[in-house]
mmCIF file of C-alpha atoms in Angstrom:
data_model
loop_
_atom_site.group_PDB
_atom_site.id
_atom_site.type_symbol
_atom_site.label_atom_id
_atom_site.label_comp_id
_atom_site.label_asym_id
_atom_site.label_seq_id
_atom_site.Cartn_x
_atom_site.Cartn_y
_atom_site.Cartn_z
ATOM 1 C CA MET B 1 77.999 108.544 103.563
ATOM 2 C CA VAL B 2 77.166 104.845 103.755
ATOM 3 C CA GLU B 3 74.493 104.072 106.320
ATOM 4 C CA ALA B 4 75.686 101.618 108.958
ATOM 5 C CA PRO B 5 73.701 99.543 111.458
ATOM 6 C CA ALA B 6 72.086 101.282 114.421
ATOM 7 C CA LEU B 7 74.349 101.950 117.380
ATOM 8 C CA ASN B 8 72.966 99.297 119.695
ATOM 9 C CA LYS B 9 73.546 96.673 116.988
ATOM 10 C CA ALA B 10 76.809 98.163 115.768
ATOM 11 C CA ALA B 11 78.224 98.029 119.293
ATOM 12 C CA THR B 12 78.495 94.269 118.893
ATOM 13 C CA HIS B 13 81.161 94.792 116.222
ATOM 14 C CA PRO B 14 84.493 93.455 117.543
ATOM 15 C CA ALA B 15 86.299 96.778 116.990
ATOM 16 C CA PHE B 16 84.318 98.362 119.864
ATOM 17 C CA ALA B 17 86.111 96.053 122.303
ATOM 18 C CA VAL B 18 89.659 97.226 121.546
ATOM 19 C CA PRO B 19 91.578 97.577 124.847
ATOM 20 C CA ARG B 20 92.308 101.308 124.583
ATOM 21 C CA THR B 21 91.709 104.307 122.402
ATOM 22 C CA PRO B 22 92.536 105.958 120.156
ATOM 23 C CA SER B 23 93.523 102.902 118.211
ATOM 24 C CA PHE B 24 93.968 101.663 114.685
ATOM 25 C CA VAL B 25 92.614 98.140 114.211
ATOM 26 C CA PHE B 26 93.145 95.972 111.169
ATOM 27 C CA ALA B 27 91.072 92.847 110.795
ATOM 28 C CA ALA B 28 93.379 90.137 109.536
ATOM 29 C CA ALA B 29 90.692 87.814 108.185
ATOM 30 C CA ALA B 30 88.982 90.589 106.225
ATOM 31 C CA MET B 31 92.296 91.693 104.774
ATOM 32 C CA ARG B 32 93.139 88.173 103.654
ATOM 33 C CA ARG B 33 89.736 87.792 101.982
ATOM 34 C CA THR B 34 90.233 91.019 100.080
ATOM 35 C CA ALA B 35 93.802 90.126 99.129
ATOM 36 C CA SER B 36 92.719 86.689 97.931
ATOM 37 C CA GLY B 37 90.078 88.253 95.698
ATOM 38 C CA ILE B 38 92.540 90.719 94.174
ATOM 39 C CA ARG B 39 95.053 87.932 93.618
ATOM 40 C CA THR B 40 92.405 85.888 91.800
ATOM 41 C CA ALA B 41 91.562 88.892 89.620
ATOM 42 C CA SER B 42 95.200 89.547 88.776
ATOM 43 C CA ARG B 43 95.872 85.894 87.962
ATOM 44 C CA SER B 44 92.808 85.718 85.709
ATOM 45 C CA ALA B 45 94.247 88.646 83.750
ATOM 46 C CA GLY B 46 97.770 87.211 83.701
ATOM 47 C CA CYS B 47 99.272 90.068 85.731
ATOM 48 C CA THR B 48 102.115 90.207 88.227
ATOM 49 C CA LEU B 49 100.641 91.584 91.467
ATOM 50 C CA LEU B 50 102.253 94.085 93.819
ATOM 51 C CA TYR B 51 100.935 95.928 96.866
ATOM 52 C CA SER B 52 101.649 99.668 96.910
ATOM 53 C CA VAL B 53 103.036 100.290 100.380
ATOM 54 C CA LYS B 54 102.091 103.984 100.418
ATOM 55 C CA ALA B 55 98.484 103.107 101.349
ATOM 56 C CA ASN B 56 99.382 101.415 104.647
ATOM 57 C CA ALA B 57 102.900 100.659 105.819
ATOM 58 C CA VAL B 58 102.210 99.057 109.214
ATOM 59 C CA PRO B 59 104.705 96.169 109.437
ATOM 60 C CA GLY B 60 102.037 93.676 110.503
ATOM 61 C CA VAL B 61 99.923 94.618 107.487
ATOM 62 C CA LEU B 62 102.838 94.053 105.119
ATOM 63 C CA THR B 63 103.558 90.671 106.666
ATOM 64 C CA ALA B 64 99.901 89.658 106.388
ATOM 65 C CA LEU B 65 99.761 90.627 102.708
ATOM 66 C CA ALA B 66 103.080 89.101 101.648
ATOM 67 C CA PRO B 67 101.710 85.574 100.920
ATOM 68 C CA PHE B 68 99.126 86.961 98.478
ATOM 69 C CA ILE B 69 101.365 89.096 96.277
ATOM 70 C CA ASP B 70 104.425 88.867 94.064
ATOM 71 C CA GLY B 71 106.076 91.843 95.702
ATOM 72 C CA PHE B 72 105.717 95.426 96.892
ATOM 73 C CA GLY B 73 105.701 98.795 95.171
ATOM 74 C CA VAL B 74 107.656 101.378 97.170
ATOM 75 C CA SER B 75 108.552 105.048 96.825
ATOM 76 C CA SER B 76 111.335 105.595 99.366
ATOM 77 C CA LEU B 77 114.131 103.892 101.245
ATOM 78 C CA VAL B 78 112.017 103.689 104.416
ATOM 79 C CA GLU B 79 109.243 101.869 102.543
ATOM 80 C CA ALA B 80 111.769 99.670 100.754
ATOM 81 C CA LYS B 81 113.344 98.511 104.024
ATOM 82 C CA LYS B 82 109.980 97.669 105.566
ATOM 83 C CA ALA B 83 108.863 95.836 102.455
ATOM 84 C CA ARG B 84 112.075 93.833 102.167
ATOM 85 C CA ASN B 85 111.795 92.885 105.819
ATOM 86 C CA ALA B 86 108.257 91.586 105.208
ATOM 87 C CA LEU B 87 109.269 89.711 102.056
ATOM 88 C CA GLY B 88 112.523 88.267 103.266
ATOM 89 C CA ASP B 89 114.672 86.949 100.447
ATOM 90 C CA SER B 90 111.694 86.097 98.256
ATOM 91 C CA GLY B 91 109.442 88.475 96.356
ATOM 92 C CA LEU B 92 110.047 91.536 94.232
ATOM 93 C CA LEU B 93 110.621 95.135 95.224
ATOM 94 C CA HIS B 94 109.611 97.792 92.678
ATOM 95 C CA LEU B 95 110.780 101.349 93.316
ATOM 96 C CA CYS B 96 108.886 104.193 91.671
ATOM 97 C CA THR B 97 109.891 107.553 93.092
ATOM 98 C CA VAL B 98 109.520 111.151 91.998
ATOM 99 C CA ALA B 99 113.205 111.765 92.725
ATOM 100 C CA VAL B 100 116.028 109.713 94.235
ATOM 101 C CA PRO B 101 117.714 111.417 97.225
ATOM 102 C CA PRO B 102 121.489 111.156 96.645
ATOM 103 C CA LYS B 103 122.063 109.926 100.203
ATOM 104 C CA ASP B 104 119.723 106.965 99.577
ATOM 105 C CA ALA B 105 120.748 106.046 96.045
ATOM 106 C CA SER B 106 123.282 103.301 96.729
ATOM 107 C CA GLU B 107 121.162 101.549 99.332
ATOM 108 C CA LEU B 108 118.050 101.716 97.134
ATOM 109 C CA ALA B 109 120.014 100.318 94.215
ATOM 110 C CA ASN B 110 121.114 97.416 96.377
ATOM 111 C CA ILE B 111 117.712 96.566 97.894
ATOM 112 C CA CYS B 112 115.319 97.005 94.932
ATOM 113 C CA ASP B 113 114.749 94.621 92.015
ATOM 114 C CA TYR B 114 113.078 97.200 89.757
ATOM 115 C CA ALA B 115 113.566 100.985 89.676
ATOM 116 C CA THR B 116 111.324 103.357 87.739
ATOM 117 C CA PHE B 117 112.618 106.883 87.241
ATOM 118 C CA ASN B 118 110.269 109.825 86.964
ATOM 119 C CA SER B 119 112.130 111.894 84.360
ATOM 120 C CA LEU B 120 114.807 111.622 81.709
ATOM 121 C CA ALA B 121 117.142 113.604 83.963
ATOM 122 C CA GLN B 122 116.705 111.098 86.807
ATOM 123 C CA LEU B 123 117.110 108.186 84.409
ATOM 124 C CA GLN B 124 120.357 109.583 83.058
ATOM 125 C CA ARG B 125 121.691 110.478 86.503
ATOM 126 C CA TRP B 126 120.855 107.299 88.391
ATOM 127 C CA GLY B 127 120.263 104.669 85.720
ATOM 128 C CA PRO B 128 123.902 103.520 85.507
ATOM 129 C CA LEU B 129 124.136 102.986 89.275
ATOM 130 C CA PHE B 130 120.846 101.077 89.544
ATOM 131 C CA ALA B 131 121.376 99.068 86.348
ATOM 132 C CA GLU B 132 124.114 97.050 88.030
ATOM 133 C CA ARG B 133 121.451 94.926 89.749
ATOM 134 C CA THR B 134 117.976 96.328 89.026
ATOM 135 C CA SER B 135 115.632 96.357 86.061
ATOM 136 C CA ILE B 136 115.256 99.959 84.925
ATOM 137 C CA GLY B 137 111.986 101.673 84.025
ATOM 138 C CA LEU B 138 110.674 105.118 83.124
ATOM 139 C CA ARG B 139 107.379 106.641 84.278
ATOM 140 C CA VAL B 140 105.017 107.708 81.516
ATOM 141 C CA ASN B 141 102.330 110.387 81.792
ATOM 142 C CA PRO B 142 99.634 109.488 79.246
ATOM 143 C CA GLY B 143 98.112 112.957 79.613
ATOM 144 C CA HIS B 144 94.609 111.485 79.730
ATOM 145 C CA SER B 145 92.668 112.435 82.861
ATOM 146 C CA PHE B 146 89.717 110.713 84.486
ATOM 147 C CA LEU B 147 89.554 112.912 87.593
ATOM 148 C CA ASP B 148 88.017 116.333 88.120
ATOM 149 C CA ASP B 149 90.000 117.017 91.301
ATOM 150 C CA HIS B 150 93.556 117.983 90.323
ATOM 151 C CA ARG B 151 94.831 117.117 93.802
ATOM 152 C CA TYR B 152 94.372 113.426 92.979
ATOM 153 C CA ASP B 153 95.045 113.523 89.230
ATOM 154 C CA PRO B 154 98.432 112.143 88.131
ATOM 155 C CA CYS B 155 97.724 113.486 84.613
ATOM 156 C CA ARG B 156 96.854 117.045 85.690
ATOM 157 C CA PRO B 157 98.214 119.963 83.667
ATOM 158 C CA HIS B 158 101.894 120.615 84.404
ATOM 159 C CA THR B 159 102.105 117.360 86.339
ATOM 160 C CA LYS B 160 105.290 116.405 88.115
ATOM 161 C CA LEU B 161 104.612 112.719 87.470
ATOM 162 C CA GLY B 162 106.281 111.148 84.456
ATOM 163 C CA ILE B 163 107.416 111.971 80.948
ATOM 164 C CA SER B 164 104.747 113.015 78.457
ATOM 165 C CA LEU B 165 103.850 110.833 75.485
ATOM 166 C CA ASP B 166 105.066 113.538 73.122
ATOM 167 C CA ASP B 167 108.485 113.718 74.775
ATOM 168 C CA LEU B 168 108.668 109.952 75.019
ATOM 169 C CA ALA B 169 107.836 109.464 71.338
ATOM 170 C CA ALA B 170 110.408 112.079 70.342
ATOM 171 C CA SER B 171 113.113 110.409 72.434
ATOM 172 C CA ALA B 172 112.124 106.754 71.977
ATOM 173 C CA ASP B 173 115.231 105.730 70.054
ATOM 174 C CA ARG B 174 117.465 107.206 72.727
ATOM 175 C CA ILE B 175 115.408 105.870 75.644
ATOM 176 C CA ALA B 176 114.802 102.304 74.448
ATOM 177 C CA PRO B 177 118.377 101.046 75.081
ATOM 178 C CA LEU B 178 118.291 102.484 78.619
ATOM 179 C CA VAL B 179 115.097 100.928 79.973
ATOM 180 C CA ASP B 180 113.561 97.504 80.485
ATOM 181 C CA GLY B 181 110.079 98.778 81.276
ATOM 182 C CA LEU B 182 107.528 101.557 81.472
ATOM 183 C CA HIS B 183 105.351 102.572 84.420
ATOM 184 C CA VAL B 184 101.920 104.217 84.046
ATOM 185 C CA HIS B 185 99.662 105.388 86.868
ATOM 186 C CA SER B 186 96.729 107.494 85.713
ATOM 187 C CA ASN B 187 93.824 107.121 88.144
ATOM 188 C CA CYS B 188 92.687 107.217 91.784
ATOM 189 C CA ASP B 189 89.992 105.243 93.630
ATOM 190 C CA SER B 190 88.278 104.158 90.422
ATOM 191 C CA THR B 191 85.982 101.149 90.180
ATOM 192 C CA ASN B 192 85.866 101.355 86.385
ATOM 193 C CA LEU B 193 88.592 99.212 84.841
ATOM 194 C CA GLY B 194 87.372 100.385 81.448
ATOM 195 C CA GLU B 195 89.406 103.525 82.136
ATOM 196 C CA LEU B 196 92.522 101.397 82.425
ATOM 197 C CA LEU B 197 91.768 99.743 79.092
ATOM 198 C CA GLU B 198 91.247 103.183 77.568
ATOM 199 C CA THR B 199 94.673 104.244 78.836
ATOM 200 C CA VAL B 200 96.378 101.122 77.476
ATOM 201 C CA ARG B 201 94.785 101.599 74.073
ATOM 202 C CA LEU B 202 96.081 105.169 74.047
ATOM 203 C CA LEU B 203 99.601 103.950 74.844
ATOM 204 C CA ASP B 204 99.345 101.326 72.146
ATOM 205 C CA SER B 205 98.351 103.908 69.539
ATOM 206 C CA ARG B 206 100.970 106.467 70.540
ATOM 207 C CA ILE B 207 104.044 104.475 71.627
ATOM 208 C CA GLY B 208 103.313 100.948 70.425
ATOM 209 C CA HIS B 209 106.782 100.695 68.886
ATOM 210 C CA LEU B 210 108.348 101.301 72.326
ATOM 211 C CA LEU B 211 105.984 98.877 74.068
ATOM 212 C CA SER B 212 107.300 96.189 71.736
ATOM 213 C CA GLN B 213 110.866 96.877 72.879
ATOM 214 C CA VAL B 214 110.401 96.731 76.660
ATOM 215 C CA LYS B 215 110.200 93.660 78.890
ATOM 216 C CA TRP B 216 107.522 94.894 81.296
ATOM 217 C CA VAL B 217 104.780 97.473 81.694
ATOM 218 C CA ASN B 218 103.594 98.467 85.181
ATOM 219 C CA LEU B 219 100.025 99.786 85.006
ATOM 220 C CA GLY B 220 100.142 101.125 88.551
ATOM 221 C CA GLY B 221 97.187 101.288 90.902
ATOM 222 C CA GLY B 222 94.246 103.603 91.449
ATOM 223 C CA TYR B 223 91.589 100.889 90.984
ATOM 224 C CA LEU B 224 89.598 99.420 93.883
ATOM 225 C CA PHE B 225 88.539 95.922 92.703
ATOM 226 C CA ASP B 226 85.269 96.153 94.625
ATOM 227 C CA GLU B 227 82.939 93.170 94.671
ATOM 228 C CA GLY B 228 81.165 93.045 91.342
ATOM 229 C CA THR B 229 83.854 94.998 89.473
ATOM 230 C CA ASP B 230 83.913 94.020 85.792
ATOM 231 C CA LEU B 231 87.335 92.436 85.259
ATOM 232 C CA ASP B 232 86.994 92.028 81.500
ATOM 233 C CA PRO B 233 88.659 95.403 80.709
ATOM 234 C CA LEU B 234 91.682 94.423 82.827
ATOM 235 C CA LYS B 235 91.988 91.164 80.939
ATOM 236 C CA LYS B 236 91.756 92.974 77.604
ATOM 237 C CA ALA B 237 94.295 95.615 78.655
ATOM 238 C CA ALA B 238 96.783 93.032 79.916
ATOM 239 C CA GLY B 239 96.196 90.841 76.879
ATOM 240 C CA LEU B 240 96.860 93.720 74.499
ATOM 241 C CA ILE B 241 100.224 94.438 76.084
ATOM 242 C CA ARG B 242 101.224 90.819 76.540
ATOM 243 C CA ASP B 243 99.993 89.347 73.254
ATOM 244 C CA ARG B 244 100.729 92.217 70.891
ATOM 245 C CA HIS B 245 103.937 93.485 72.455
ATOM 246 C CA GLY B 246 105.270 90.524 74.439
ATOM 247 C CA ALA B 247 105.736 92.411 77.700
ATOM 248 C CA GLU B 248 105.018 91.309 81.260
ATOM 249 C CA VAL B 249 102.076 93.207 82.804
ATOM 250 C CA ILE B 250 102.281 94.413 86.401
ATOM 251 C CA ILE B 251 99.589 96.006 88.560
ATOM 252 C CA GLU B 252 100.052 97.483 92.019
ATOM 253 C CA PRO B 253 96.859 98.381 93.892
ATOM 254 C CA GLY B 254 97.207 100.026 97.274
ATOM 255 C CA ALA B 255 93.993 101.130 98.975
ATOM 256 C CA ALA B 256 92.113 98.258 97.345
ATOM 257 C CA PHE B 257 93.948 95.800 99.610
ATOM 258 C CA VAL B 258 93.517 97.509 102.953
ATOM 259 C CA ARG B 259 90.814 100.172 103.096
ATOM 260 C CA ASP B 260 87.843 98.069 104.154
ATOM 261 C CA SER B 261 89.704 96.045 106.800
ATOM 262 C CA GLY B 262 90.928 98.998 108.879
ATOM 263 C CA TYR B 263 89.200 100.897 111.697
ATOM 264 C CA ILE B 264 90.016 103.908 113.834
ATOM 265 C CA VAL B 265 88.408 103.572 117.263
ATOM 266 C CA ALA B 266 87.942 106.570 119.558
ATOM 267 C CA SER B 267 86.238 107.377 122.852
ATOM 268 C CA VAL B 268 84.027 110.349 123.673
ATOM 269 C CA LEU B 269 85.818 112.744 126.030
ATOM 270 C CA ASP B 270 83.225 115.488 126.300
ATOM 271 C CA LEU B 271 79.674 116.387 125.239
ATOM 272 C CA PHE B 272 78.192 119.897 125.111
ATOM 273 C CA ASP B 273 75.840 122.138 123.158
ATOM 274 C CA SER B 274 77.193 124.641 120.648
ATOM 275 C CA ASP B 275 74.648 126.966 119.050
ATOM 276 C CA GLY B 276 71.957 124.326 119.217
ATOM 277 C CA LYS B 277 74.060 121.362 118.122
ATOM 278 C CA ALA B 278 75.496 118.629 120.310
ATOM 279 C CA VAL B 279 79.275 118.337 120.002
ATOM 280 C CA ALA B 280 81.057 115.110 120.907
ATOM 281 C CA VAL B 281 84.800 115.584 121.408
ATOM 282 C CA LEU B 282 86.762 112.400 120.717
ATOM 283 C CA ASP B 283 90.210 111.309 121.867
ATOM 284 C CA THR B 284 91.324 111.081 118.248
ATOM 285 C CA THR B 285 91.739 113.878 115.684
ATOM 286 C CA VAL B 286 91.492 114.469 111.957
ATOM 287 C CA ASN B 287 95.287 114.527 112.125
ATOM 288 C CA HIS B 288 94.990 110.735 112.483
ATOM 289 C CA MET B 289 92.890 110.706 109.296
ATOM 290 C CA PRO B 290 94.309 113.728 107.442
ATOM 291 C CA GLU B 291 92.264 113.374 104.256
ATOM 292 C CA VAL B 292 89.203 114.483 106.251
ATOM 293 C CA PHE B 293 90.723 117.946 106.567
ATOM 294 C CA GLU B 294 92.886 118.002 103.449
ATOM 295 C CA TYR B 295 90.369 116.630 100.964
ATOM 296 C CA GLN B 296 87.052 116.931 102.829
ATOM 297 C CA TYR B 297 86.710 113.154 102.986
ATOM 298 C CA CYS B 298 83.629 112.155 105.009
ATOM 299 C CA PRO B 299 84.439 108.950 106.930
ATOM 300 C CA ASP B 300 81.905 106.227 107.630
ATOM 301 C CA VAL B 301 80.985 105.598 111.270
ATOM 302 C CA LEU B 302 79.506 102.418 112.693
ATOM 303 C CA GLY B 303 76.079 103.126 114.098
ATOM 304 C CA HIS B 304 75.348 106.176 111.957
ATOM 305 C CA SER B 305 71.771 106.231 110.717
ATOM 306 C CA ASP B 306 70.299 109.026 108.594
ATOM 307 C CA SER B 307 67.083 108.677 110.603
ATOM 308 C CA GLY B 308 68.783 108.482 114.000
ATOM 309 C CA ALA B 309 67.169 110.491 116.789
ATOM 310 C CA TYR B 310 70.447 111.806 118.236
ATOM 311 C CA GLU B 311 72.687 114.052 116.138
ATOM 312 C CA TYR B 312 76.268 115.005 117.003
ATOM 313 C CA VAL B 313 79.132 116.939 115.548
ATOM 314 C CA LEU B 314 82.000 114.474 115.942
ATOM 315 C CA ALA B 315 85.071 116.571 116.674
ATOM 316 C CA GLY B 316 88.718 115.823 117.283
ATOM 317 C CA MET B 317 90.558 116.892 120.427
ATOM 318 C CA SER B 318 93.163 119.243 118.918
ATOM 319 C CA CYS B 319 92.924 123.032 119.085
ATOM 320 C CA LEU B 320 92.427 123.245 115.310
ATOM 321 C CA ALA B 321 88.960 124.712 114.698
ATOM 322 C CA GLY B 322 88.529 122.542 111.611
ATOM 323 C CA ASP B 323 89.325 119.345 113.521
ATOM 324 C CA VAL B 324 85.830 118.018 112.789
ATOM 325 C CA PHE B 325 84.796 114.713 111.222
ATOM 326 C CA GLY B 326 81.234 115.756 110.406
ATOM 327 C CA ASP B 327 77.625 115.437 111.553
ATOM 328 C CA TYR B 328 76.384 111.967 112.452
ATOM 329 C CA ARG B 329 73.109 110.555 113.776
ATOM 330 C CA PHE B 330 72.650 107.602 116.108
ATOM 331 C CA ASP B 331 69.608 105.724 117.370
ATOM 332 C CA ASP B 332 70.947 105.857 120.929
ATOM 333 C CA PRO B 333 72.607 108.804 122.687
ATOM 334 C CA LEU B 334 76.365 109.016 123.100
ATOM 335 C CA GLN B 335 77.847 109.355 126.568
ATOM 336 C CA VAL B 336 81.273 110.296 127.851
ATOM 337 C CA GLY B 337 83.273 107.117 127.388
ATOM 338 C CA SER B 338 81.204 105.827 124.440
ATOM 339 C CA ARG B 339 83.224 104.264 121.672
ATOM 340 C CA VAL B 340 83.050 105.665 118.123
ATOM 341 C CA VAL B 341 84.346 103.473 115.295
ATOM 342 C CA PHE B 342 85.390 104.890 111.923
ATOM 343 C CA THR B 343 85.277 102.245 109.190
ATOM 344 C CA ASN B 344 87.043 101.982 105.820
ATOM 345 C CA ALA B 345 90.063 103.506 107.542
ATOM 346 C CA GLY B 346 92.730 101.060 106.397
ATOM 347 C CA ALA B 347 94.271 103.298 103.729
ATOM 348 C CA TYR B 348 95.945 106.711 103.909
ATOM 349 C CA THR B 349 95.336 107.151 107.624
ATOM 350 C CA LEU B 350 98.326 106.110 109.749
ATOM 351 C CA VAL B 351 100.757 106.642 106.868
ATOM 352 C CA LYS B 352 99.747 110.313 106.815
ATOM 353 C CA ALA B 353 98.949 110.822 110.504
ATOM 354 C CA ASN B 354 100.762 113.420 112.598
ATOM 355 C CA THR B 355 101.109 114.386 116.243
ATOM 356 C CA PHE B 356 99.945 118.012 116.122
ATOM 357 C CA ASN B 357 99.297 119.377 119.627
ATOM 358 C CA GLY B 358 101.345 116.499 121.008
ATOM 359 C CA ILE B 359 98.471 114.084 120.507
ATOM 360 C CA ALA B 360 99.986 110.620 120.216
ATOM 361 C CA LEU B 361 99.386 108.402 117.218
ATOM 362 C CA PRO B 362 96.804 105.650 117.740
ATOM 363 C CA SER B 363 97.860 102.337 119.199
ATOM 364 C CA VAL B 364 97.901 99.627 116.527
ATOM 365 C CA TYR B 365 96.121 96.299 116.946
ATOM 366 C CA GLU B 366 95.548 93.283 114.782
ATOM 367 C CA LEU B 367 92.125 91.762 115.285
ATOM 368 C CA SER B 368 92.913 88.062 115.026
ATOM 369 C CA ASP B 369 90.686 85.380 113.515
ATOM 370 C CA GLU B 370 89.804 84.315 117.064
ATOM 371 C CA GLY B 371 88.646 87.809 117.995
ATOM 372 C CA ARG B 372 91.729 88.680 120.079
ATOM 373 C CA PHE B 373 93.478 92.038 119.863
ATOM 374 C CA VAL B 374 97.218 91.721 119.346
ATOM 375 C CA GLU B 375 99.110 94.959 119.810
ATOM 376 C CA MET B 376 101.494 95.517 116.919
ATOM 377 C CA GLU B 377 104.734 97.349 116.388
ATOM 378 C CA GLY B 378 102.789 100.515 116.028
ATOM 379 C CA THR B 379 104.178 103.414 114.108
ATOM 380 C CA PRO B 380 103.721 103.072 110.353
#
C-alpha cells in the first residue's frame, strides 16, 4: 500500500469536493499528461499507438484520449461503437476478440479497420467476411510467461488466448496468405519493457519467416509506462520488427493511460466496533471495484498513514461478508459523512462494476482543469 498524505492535508485534494457519492472522478488534466507521455514514448520507438478500451470505457474518457492516440483497441461490438463514436471518421479501430458472436459479425466487419482472430477456426470462419474491408490478423501465444498468477497470465498452460508458436510454425505456409498481421499480448501491469523485448526476440527466433511476410505486428499492452521506465527495450523490440522484417509495430496500453487519473469517492454511512476494531461502512462497495474481491487488490486511499492514530476496517455497504476494502489508518478520526477517496482507480473499476444488492453504480464526473465537476454520461 502506498502511503498517502495525512487526512487533514489530503482533504484538500479536489476529489473530496465531488457533489455526491459514491462517484467516479477522472481528472482530465492528469489523464492528458499521462497520455502525452505515453504518446512521446511510442513515437520515440516508432510505434502506432492505440488505447485498449477494456480498461475504462467511459465515453468522456475515450473522447479525452482520442487526440493523443492513433486509434482504439476493442474486444466487442459495444466497445467498438463507443470507440468509433469518440474517434469520428478519423482514427483506427482494432478488434481483438476471443470469439466473434455471429449476431455481431457483420456490424463488426463494417465498423473495424483491423480484426485479429483468436484461433485458426475463427480465422477460417470469419476471415472472408471481415477481409472485404478490414486488415486481418491472428493472435499468437508465445508460451513464455512472466506472471506467477495464472488469473492474469495470457500465456498460462492451456490458455484460451491465441495460437501456439508450434501450431503457427507448422501452419505458416497456409496462414500467411490469409493474414496481414500478428497480435501478441503476453504480460499484465509490468513496468519492465525488457520482458517485451524478450518476447519479440523469441518470436523472431521461432517465426521470423512469418514476421517477414506480414504488414503489421501488434505487441498488445500489459506495460504501465511509469515515470522513469526504461524505454530502450521498447525501441529495440520495435526496431527489430520494423528494420529486420519491415512490419509496422503497434502497441495498445490500457491501464497505463487511465489508472492514476481516476478516483472512487465514498462517504461514511456508519461507524461501530466489531471485536475490538472500528468498522467504517461506506456508501460504495467492492462491487464498484471488483478486483478487490476477485484478486485481493488492496486499493490506495488518500489520507492513509501507516503511523496514523485511528484505524478502521473500510467496508462496503452490500450484504456480502467479504465486501471489505481493507484496514486503513488516519491521523484524524472518521465521522459519519466523512469522505473517503480511493486513488489509482481509473482502470478496471467501472468497466467491471455491478449493481449487486441493487446498489447503484457511482455517478461519473470529470474534474475539469478549472477544478469544476462536470457530470458525464455515466454508465461505462
